[in-house]
Amino acid sequence: MKRIHAEAVAEGKRLFGPEIVLKVLEKAPSYTRKGNSSSQREKDLEARLEETFAEGERQRKEFEDQIHAQQEQIENQQHEIHSQKDIIKGLQASQETLTKYVEALAAQIDGRQV
């Protein structure tokens, strides 16, 4: 039983980290009272481990979903940046064209040709 427990704790730490396993072990019932059979303890430990694994899986999924959402947000921001750069280039080209046009008009008003 001790070997199984040690293996389960080691596997839990590997999969979910020591913090989660410690939380589960802290919540585990004490088996020092009389009347708890070995098979009942095994069932209780197995149930606790299943709860731990389920919680770890839920947290992993939640974390992966957060990462995916952040990656999507970054991609959207990159698209927005590229669009804004294109707009800036277009505005700069328009500004240059307008500057040349204004200079040509000013030259015509002054009576000189460009």
Short mmCIF file of C-alpha atoms in Angstrom, two decimals:
data_model
loop_
_atom_site.label_atom_id
_atom_site.label_comp_id
_atom_site.label_asym_id
_atom_site.label_seq_id
_atom_site.Cartn_x
_atom_site.Cartn_y
_atom_site.Cartn_z
CA MET A 1 0.00 0.00 0.00
CA LYS A 2 2.80 2.41 0.86
CA ARG A 3 4.49 1.67 -2.48
CA ILE A 4 1.24 2.31 -4.36
CA HIS A 5 0.73 5.53 -2.43
CA ALA A 6 4.30 6.67 -3.11
CA GLU A 7 3.94 5.86 -6.82
CA ALA A 8 0.62 7.72 -7.00
CA VAL A 9 2.07 10.76 -5.25
CA ALA A 10 5.12 10.76 -7.53
CA GLU A 11 2.93 10.46 -10.64
CA GLY A 12 0.65 13.20 -9.36
CA LYS A 13 3.61 15.51 -8.76
CA ARG A 14 4.96 14.78 -12.22
CA LEU A 15 1.63 15.44 -13.94
CA PHE A 16 0.19 18.28 -11.91
CA GLY A 17 2.93 19.71 -9.73
CA PRO A 18 3.63 19.28 -6.05
CA GLU A 19 1.24 22.07 -4.97
CA ILE A 20 -1.88 20.24 -6.15
CA VAL A 21 -0.77 16.91 -4.71
CA LEU A 22 -0.03 18.55 -1.35
CA LYS A 23 -3.51 20.13 -1.33
CA VAL A 24 -5.11 16.73 -1.93
CA LEU A 25 -3.00 15.01 0.68
CA GLU A 26 -3.91 17.70 3.21
CA LYS A 27 -7.59 17.04 2.51
CA ALA A 28 -7.19 13.26 2.68
CA PRO A 29 -8.92 11.67 5.70
CA SER A 30 -6.87 10.36 8.56
CA TYR A 31 -6.73 6.56 8.72
CA THR A 32 -5.53 6.38 12.28
CA ARG A 33 -9.08 5.84 13.56
CA LYS A 34 -10.22 2.27 14.02
CA GLY A 35 -12.77 0.83 11.66
CA ASN A 36 -11.25 1.95 8.36
CA SER A 37 -10.32 -1.13 6.44
CA SER A 38 -7.39 -1.31 4.07
CA SER A 39 -9.71 -1.66 1.06
CA GLN A 40 -11.69 1.40 2.19
CA ARG A 41 -8.49 3.39 2.51
CA GLU A 42 -7.48 2.31 -0.98
CA LYS A 43 -10.88 3.32 -2.34
CA ASP A 44 -10.67 6.69 -0.60
CA LEU A 45 -7.14 7.31 -1.85
CA GLU A 46 -8.11 6.24 -5.34
CA ALA A 47 -11.06 8.63 -5.26
CA ARG A 48 -8.83 11.45 -4.03
CA LEU A 49 -6.28 10.75 -6.75
CA GLU A 50 -9.00 10.74 -9.38
CA GLU A 51 -10.22 14.08 -8.04
CA THR A 52 -6.66 15.40 -8.17
CA PHE A 53 -6.13 14.24 -11.73
CA ALA A 54 -9.50 15.67 -12.78
CA GLU A 55 -8.64 19.01 -11.18
CA GLY A 56 -5.22 19.00 -12.80
CA GLU A 57 -6.73 18.24 -16.19
CA ARG A 58 -9.29 21.02 -15.72
CA GLN A 59 -6.56 23.49 -14.82
CA ARG A 60 -4.40 22.33 -17.75
CA LYS A 61 -7.31 22.79 -20.16
CA GLU A 62 -8.09 26.20 -18.72
CA PHE A 63 -4.44 27.23 -19.08
CA GLU A 64 -4.30 25.97 -22.68
CA ASP A 65 -7.50 27.90 -23.47
CA GLN A 66 -5.97 31.06 -22.00
CA ILE A 67 -2.82 30.59 -24.08
CA HIS A 68 -4.88 30.04 -27.22
CA ALA A 69 -6.92 33.19 -26.53
CA GLN A 70 -3.74 35.21 -25.97
CA GLN A 71 -2.20 33.89 -29.19
CA GLU A 72 -5.35 34.86 -31.07
CA GLN A 73 -5.27 38.31 -29.51
CA ILE A 74 -1.61 38.74 -30.50
CA GLU A 75 -2.37 37.71 -34.09
CA ASN A 76 -5.25 40.20 -34.24
CA GLN A 77 -3.02 42.96 -32.88
CA GLN A 78 -0.36 42.14 -35.48
CA HIS A 79 -2.97 42.39 -38.24
CA GLU A 80 -4.10 45.72 -36.85
CA ILE A 81 -0.51 47.01 -36.75
CA HIS A 82 0.06 46.00 -40.39
CA SER A 83 -3.19 47.70 -41.42
CA GLN A 84 -2.20 50.88 -39.60
CA LYS A 85 1.23 50.83 -41.26
CA ASP A 86 -0.44 50.56 -44.67
CA ILE A 87 -2.71 53.48 -43.80
CA ILE A 88 0.29 55.56 -42.71
CA LYS A 89 2.12 54.80 -45.97
CA GLY A 90 -0.95 55.83 -47.94
CA LEU A 91 -1.28 59.06 -45.96
CA GLN A 92 2.40 59.86 -46.45
CA ALA A 93 2.06 59.33 -50.21
CA SER A 94 -1.03 61.56 -50.26
CA GLN A 95 0.80 64.20 -48.27
CA GLU A 96 3.71 64.18 -50.72
CA THR A 97 1.33 64.47 -53.68
CA LEU A 98 -0.56 67.33 -52.04
CA THR A 99 2.69 69.10 -51.18
CA LYS A 100 3.81 68.94 -54.82
CA TYR A 101 0.38 70.12 -55.97
CA VAL A 102 0.41 73.08 -53.54
CA GLU A 103 3.94 74.00 -54.61
CA ALA A 104 2.87 73.90 -58.27
CA LEU A 105 -0.15 76.10 -57.53
CA ALA A 106 2.00 78.55 -55.57
CA ALA A 107 4.42 78.72 -58.48
CA GLN A 108 1.59 79.41 -60.93
CA ILE A 109 0.24 82.13 -58.67
CA ASP A 110 3.68 83.72 -58.51
CA GLY A 111 3.72 83.61 -62.30
CA ARG A 112 6.36 81.07 -62.77
CA GLN A 113 6.06 77.62 -64.23
CA VAL A 114 7.28 74.47 -62.56
#
